[in-house]
CSV table of C-alpha atoms in Angstrom, one decimal:
chain,number,residue,atom,x,y,z
A,1,MET,CA,7.3,-21.6,12.4
A,2,THR,CA,10.5,-19.9,13.3
A,3,THR,CA,12.1,-17.2,12.7
A,4,PRO,CA,14.4,-17.7,9.7
A,5,THR,CA,16.7,-15.1,10.8
A,6,GLU,CA,18.3,-12.4,12.5
A,7,LYS,CA,17.3,-9.9,10.1
A,8,PRO,CA,14.4,-7.6,11.1
A,9,LEU,CA,10.7,-8.6,10.1
A,10,VAL,CA,9.0,-6.5,7.5
A,11,VAL,CA,5.3,-7.4,6.6
A,12,VAL,CA,4.1,-6.5,3.6
A,13,THR,CA,0.8,-6.3,2.3
A,14,GLY,CA,-0.5,-6.6,-1.5
A,15,ALA,CA,2.9,-8.2,-1.9
A,16,SER,CA,2.4,-10.7,-5.3
A,17,SER,CA,2.9,-7.2,-8.1
A,18,GLY,CA,3.6,-4.0,-8.2
A,19,ILE,CA,4.4,-1.5,-5.6
A,20,GLY,CA,4.1,-4.2,-2.7
A,21,ALA,CA,6.4,-6.8,-4.5
A,22,ALA,CA,9.4,-4.1,-5.5
A,23,THR,CA,9.0,-3.1,-2.0
A,24,ALA,CA,9.5,-6.4,-0.3
A,25,ARG,CA,12.7,-6.5,-3.3
A,26,ALA,CA,13.8,-3.4,-2.2
A,27,LEU,CA,13.8,-3.3,1.9
A,28,ALA,CA,14.8,-7.1,1.6
A,29,ALA,CA,18.2,-5.6,-0.3
A,30,ASP,CA,18.8,-3.3,2.8
A,31,GLY,CA,18.8,-5.7,5.0
A,32,TRP,CA,15.2,-6.7,6.0
A,33,HIS,CA,13.0,-10.1,6.2
A,34,PRO,CA,10.0,-9.4,4.2
A,35,VAL,CA,6.7,-11.0,5.1
A,36,LEU,CA,4.2,-11.5,2.0
A,37,GLY,CA,1.0,-11.0,2.6
A,38,ALA,CA,-1.3,-11.3,-0.6
A,39,ARG,CA,-4.2,-14.1,-2.3
A,40,ARG,CA,-2.1,-14.4,-4.9
A,41,GLN,CA,-0.1,-17.4,-3.2
A,42,ASP,CA,2.3,-18.8,-5.8
A,43,ARG,CA,3.3,-15.2,-7.0
A,44,ILE,CA,4.0,-14.2,-3.1
A,45,GLU,CA,6.1,-17.7,-3.0
A,46,ALA,CA,8.1,-17.1,-5.9
A,47,LEU,CA,8.9,-13.7,-4.7
A,48,ALA,CA,9.7,-15.2,-1.1
A,49,GLU,CA,12.4,-17.4,-2.9
A,50,GLU,CA,13.7,-14.6,-5.0
A,51,THR,CA,13.9,-12.3,-1.7
A,52,GLY,CA,14.4,-14.8,1.3
A,53,GLY,CA,11.4,-13.8,2.5
A,54,THR,CA,8.2,-15.8,3.7
A,55,ALA,CA,5.0,-16.2,2.0
A,56,VAL,CA,2.3,-15.2,3.7
A,57,PRO,CA,-1.6,-15.9,2.4
A,58,LEU,CA,-3.4,-12.8,2.6
A,59,ASP,CA,-6.8,-11.7,2.1
A,60,VAL,CA,-7.7,-8.6,4.1
A,61,THR,CA,-11.0,-7.9,3.0
A,62,ASP,CA,-11.8,-10.6,5.5
A,63,ALA,CA,-11.5,-10.9,8.8
A,64,ASP,CA,-10.4,-14.8,9.9
A,65,SER,CA,-8.1,-14.4,6.8
A,66,VAL,CA,-5.9,-11.5,8.6
A,67,ALA,CA,-6.4,-13.1,12.4
A,68,THR,CA,-4.9,-15.9,10.7
A,69,PHE,CA,-1.9,-14.3,9.1
A,70,ALA,CA,-1.4,-12.6,12.2
A,71,ALA,CA,-0.6,-15.8,14.0
A,72,ARG,CA,1.7,-17.0,11.3
A,73,VAL,CA,3.5,-13.6,11.8
A,74,GLY,CA,3.6,-14.1,15.0
A,75,GLU,CA,5.6,-17.5,14.6
A,76,LEU,CA,8.6,-16.0,13.1
A,77,GLY,CA,9.2,-13.3,15.5
A,78,THR,CA,8.4,-9.8,16.3
A,79,VAL,CA,7.6,-7.6,13.7
A,80,ARG,CA,9.7,-4.8,13.0
A,81,GLY,CA,8.3,-2.9,9.9
A,82,LEU,CA,4.7,-3.0,8.5
A,83,VAL,CA,3.3,-1.5,4.8
A,84,ASN,CA,0.4,-1.2,4.1
A,85,ASN,CA,0.2,-1.9,0.6
A,86,ALA,CA,-3.4,-3.7,-0.2
A,87,GLY,CA,-6.3,-1.8,-1.8
A,88,GLY,CA,-7.1,-0.3,-5.4
A,89,ALA,CA,-9.8,1.1,-7.4
A,90,LYS,CA,-12.8,-0.1,-8.7
A,91,GLY,CA,-14.6,1.8,-11.4
A,92,THR,CA,-14.6,5.7,-12.9
A,93,GLU,CA,-18.6,6.7,-12.0
A,94,LYS,CA,-19.5,9.3,-11.0
A,95,VAL,CA,-21.7,10.4,-7.5
A,96,ILE,CA,-24.9,10.1,-9.6
A,97,GLU,CA,-23.9,6.4,-11.2
A,98,GLY,CA,-22.2,5.5,-8.3
A,99,ASP,CA,-22.3,1.5,-8.3
A,100,GLU,CA,-22.2,0.7,-4.1
A,101,GLU,CA,-20.0,-2.7,-5.0
A,102,HIS,CA,-17.6,-0.8,-6.3
A,103,TRP,CA,-17.5,1.1,-3.4
A,104,ARG,CA,-17.7,-1.6,-0.8
A,105,TRP,CA,-14.8,-3.1,-2.3
A,106,MET,CA,-12.5,-0.4,-2.1
A,107,TRP,CA,-13.4,0.5,1.6
A,108,GLU,CA,-13.2,-3.1,2.4
A,109,SER,CA,-9.8,-3.2,0.8
A,110,ASN,CA,-8.4,0.1,1.3
A,111,VAL,CA,-9.8,1.3,5.0
A,112,LEU,CA,-10.8,-1.6,6.8
A,113,GLY,CA,-8.2,-3.8,5.1
A,114,THR,CA,-4.8,-1.3,6.8
A,115,MET,CA,-7.1,-1.1,10.2
A,116,ARG,CA,-7.2,-5.1,10.1
A,117,VAL,CA,-3.7,-5.4,9.8
A,118,THR,CA,-2.4,-2.8,11.5
A,119,LYS,CA,-4.4,-3.4,14.4
A,120,ALA,CA,-3.6,-7.2,14.7
A,121,LEU,CA,0.3,-6.2,14.1
A,122,LEU,CA,0.5,-3.1,16.3
A,123,PRO,CA,1.3,-5.2,20.0
A,124,SER,CA,3.9,-6.4,18.0
A,125,LEU,CA,5.4,-3.5,16.2
A,126,ILE,CA,5.3,-1.6,20.2
A,127,ALA,CA,7.2,-4.6,21.8
A,128,SER,CA,10.0,-4.6,19.0
A,129,GLY,CA,10.9,-1.2,20.6
A,130,ASP,CA,11.6,0.3,17.2
A,131,GLY,CA,8.6,-0.4,15.0
A,132,HIS,CA,7.7,1.5,11.7
A,133,VAL,CA,4.2,1.3,9.8
A,134,VAL,CA,4.2,3.2,6.2
A,135,THR,CA,1.1,3.2,4.9
A,136,ILE,CA,0.4,3.5,0.7
A,137,THR,CA,-2.7,5.8,0.4
A,138,SER,CA,-2.4,8.0,-3.1
A,139,ILE,CA,-3.0,11.9,-4.1
A,140,ALA,CA,-6.4,10.8,-4.0
A,141,ALA,CA,-6.4,10.5,-0.1
A,142,LEU,CA,-5.1,14.7,-0.1
A,143,GLU,CA,-7.5,15.5,-3.2
A,144,VAL,CA,-10.4,14.8,-5.3
A,145,TYR,CA,-10.3,14.0,-8.9
A,146,ASP,CA,-14.0,14.1,-11.3
A,147,GLY,CA,-15.0,10.3,-11.3
A,148,GLY,CA,-13.2,9.8,-8.7
A,149,SER,CA,-15.6,9.6,-5.6
A,150,GLY,CA,-15.6,6.5,-4.4
A,151,TYR,CA,-11.6,5.7,-4.7
A,152,THR,CA,-11.1,10.0,-3.1
A,153,ALA,CA,-13.3,8.8,-0.5
A,154,ALA,CA,-11.7,5.3,0.2
A,155,LYS,CA,-8.3,7.0,0.1
A,156,HIS,CA,-9.2,10.2,2.4
A,157,ALA,CA,-10.9,8.1,4.9
A,158,GLU,CA,-7.0,5.6,5.3
A,159,GLY,CA,-5.1,8.7,5.3
A,160,ALA,CA,-7.0,9.9,8.2
A,161,LEU,CA,-6.6,6.1,10.0
A,162,HIS,CA,-3.2,7.0,9.8
A,163,ARG,CA,-2.3,10.1,10.6
A,164,THR,CA,-4.9,10.0,13.7
A,165,LEU,CA,-2.4,7.1,14.4
A,166,ARG,CA,0.4,9.3,14.1
A,167,GLY,CA,-0.6,11.0,17.5
A,168,GLU,CA,-2.2,7.7,19.0
A,169,LEU,CA,1.3,6.8,18.9
A,170,LEU,CA,3.1,9.2,20.1
A,171,GLY,CA,5.1,8.0,23.2
A,172,GLU,CA,5.5,4.9,22.1
A,173,PRO,CA,8.6,3.8,20.1
A,174,VAL,CA,7.2,3.8,16.8
A,175,ARG,CA,7.7,5.4,13.7
A,176,VAL,CA,4.2,6.0,11.0
A,177,THR,CA,4.9,7.9,7.3
A,178,GLU,CA,2.5,8.2,5.0
A,179,ILE,CA,3.5,7.4,1.1
A,180,ALA,CA,0.8,9.3,-0.9
A,181,PRO,CA,2.0,8.7,-4.8
A,182,GLY,CA,0.7,10.3,-8.0
A,183,ALA,CA,0.8,8.2,-11.3
A,184,VAL,CA,2.1,5.0,-11.8
A,185,GLU,CA,2.4,2.7,-13.7
A,186,THR,CA,1.2,-0.4,-12.0
A,187,GLU,CA,-2.0,-3.3,-12.5
A,188,PHE,CA,-3.7,-0.5,-10.7
A,189,ALA,CA,-5.6,0.8,-13.5
A,190,LEU,CA,-6.1,-2.6,-14.8
A,191,VAL,CA,-7.7,-3.7,-11.9
A,192,ARG,CA,-9.9,-0.2,-12.0
A,193,PHE,CA,-10.7,-1.0,-15.4
A,194,ASP,CA,-11.9,-4.5,-15.2
A,195,GLY,CA,-9.4,-5.9,-17.1
A,196,ASP,CA,-9.8,-3.5,-20.2
A,197,GLN,CA,-5.9,-3.0,-21.6
A,198,GLU,CA,-6.7,-0.9,-24.1
A,199,ARG,CA,-8.4,1.4,-21.8
A,200,ALA,CA,-5.4,1.1,-19.1
A,201,ASP,CA,-2.3,2.0,-21.1
A,202,LYS,CA,-4.4,4.9,-21.8
A,203,VAL,CA,-4.0,6.4,-18.2
A,204,TYR,CA,-0.1,6.6,-19.0
A,205,GLN,CA,-0.4,7.4,-22.9
A,206,GLY,CA,1.9,10.4,-22.9
A,207,ILE,CA,3.4,10.9,-19.5
A,208,THR,CA,6.2,9.0,-18.1
A,209,PRO,CA,5.0,7.4,-15.2
A,210,LEU,CA,6.4,6.6,-11.9
A,211,VAL,CA,7.0,2.7,-12.2
A,212,ALA,CA,6.9,0.9,-8.6
A,213,GLU,CA,10.4,0.9,-7.8
A,214,ASP,CA,10.1,4.6,-7.7
A,215,VAL,CA,7.4,4.5,-4.4
A,216,ALA,CA,9.6,1.1,-3.7
A,217,ALA,CA,12.8,3.1,-3.1
A,218,THR,CA,11.0,6.2,-1.3
A,219,VAL,CA,9.5,3.5,1.0
A,220,ALA,CA,13.1,2.1,1.9
A,221,PHE,CA,14.6,6.0,2.1
A,222,ALA,CA,11.8,6.8,4.9
A,223,MET,CA,12.4,3.6,6.7
A,224,SER,CA,16.1,3.6,6.5
A,225,ARG,CA,16.3,7.4,8.7
A,226,PRO,CA,17.6,6.7,12.2
A,227,SER,CA,14.7,6.1,14.7
A,228,HIS,CA,14.1,9.0,16.2
A,229,VAL,CA,13.1,10.8,13.1
A,230,ASN,CA,9.7,10.7,11.8
A,231,ILE,CA,9.5,11.3,8.0
A,232,ASP,CA,5.8,12.0,8.5
A,233,THR,CA,4.3,12.3,4.2
A,234,ILE,CA,5.7,11.9,1.2
A,235,VAL,CA,3.5,13.1,-2.1
A,236,LEU,CA,5.3,12.2,-5.3
A,237,LYS,CA,4.2,12.2,-8.8
A,238,PRO,CA,5.4,12.0,-12.2
A,239,ARG,CA,7.1,15.8,-13.5
A,240,ASP,CA,4.1,15.3,-15.7
A,241,GLN,CA,1.6,15.1,-13.6
A,242,ALA,CA,0.7,18.3,-11.1
A,243,THR,CA,-3.1,16.9,-9.8
A,244,GLY,CA,-4.9,14.3,-10.1
A,245,MET,CA,-6.8,16.1,-13.3
A,246,ARG,CA,-3.6,17.8,-15.0
A,247,PHE,CA,-0.8,16.4,-17.0
A,248,HIS,CA,1.6,16.9,-19.6
A,249,ARG,CA,0.4,14.9,-22.4
A,250,THR,CA,2.7,15.0,-25.8
């Protein structure tokens, strides 16, 4: 594999749908070459053709997959940007009903997955002389809500990882930005409810939620600031949402 263009390389994980796919499109429009990482290879290949990017299979819960991914990205050139977007939620059990498999998946995908990919690509980001790490967390990284203990615990941990990185990279030519969205209508709820479309639809019933493109535009804005400007954290929610548990529904 050789560098496909002279455009700066940006890796987007979880790029097969939703926020990841929208982010790849937004950054491609801004002049980046997106390297698309996800498990659903048919989807990222179609998106790579659409955006002029490169599709590379990736499962962030598998250390070998991350190592192979990082090696293939390295063949493309030096990485200037990383958008950690892979992750998600499973279930809404209370602590007393906690499902260990759900918790394990959420920690593997949101926390360890973010650590694996970031660790693997940081040397390249530093070497670029102008790197940027963006992590898509959630308002669940900043607050808690009933039935969300597994997800809020994982997102709090992912947020802590990311904010710690901010200090550890002080003095290095790498910016670090956390994007924490509220309710975004994507496949998120469908995955959380194990494919139950009716239940997933109820999450957004009576409100005007954010869409993936809203978050993608925010990522693109943060990454387009001058190199000396570090936007630490951006929280964005629908106007109809105050917290994870408070909505105005009509």
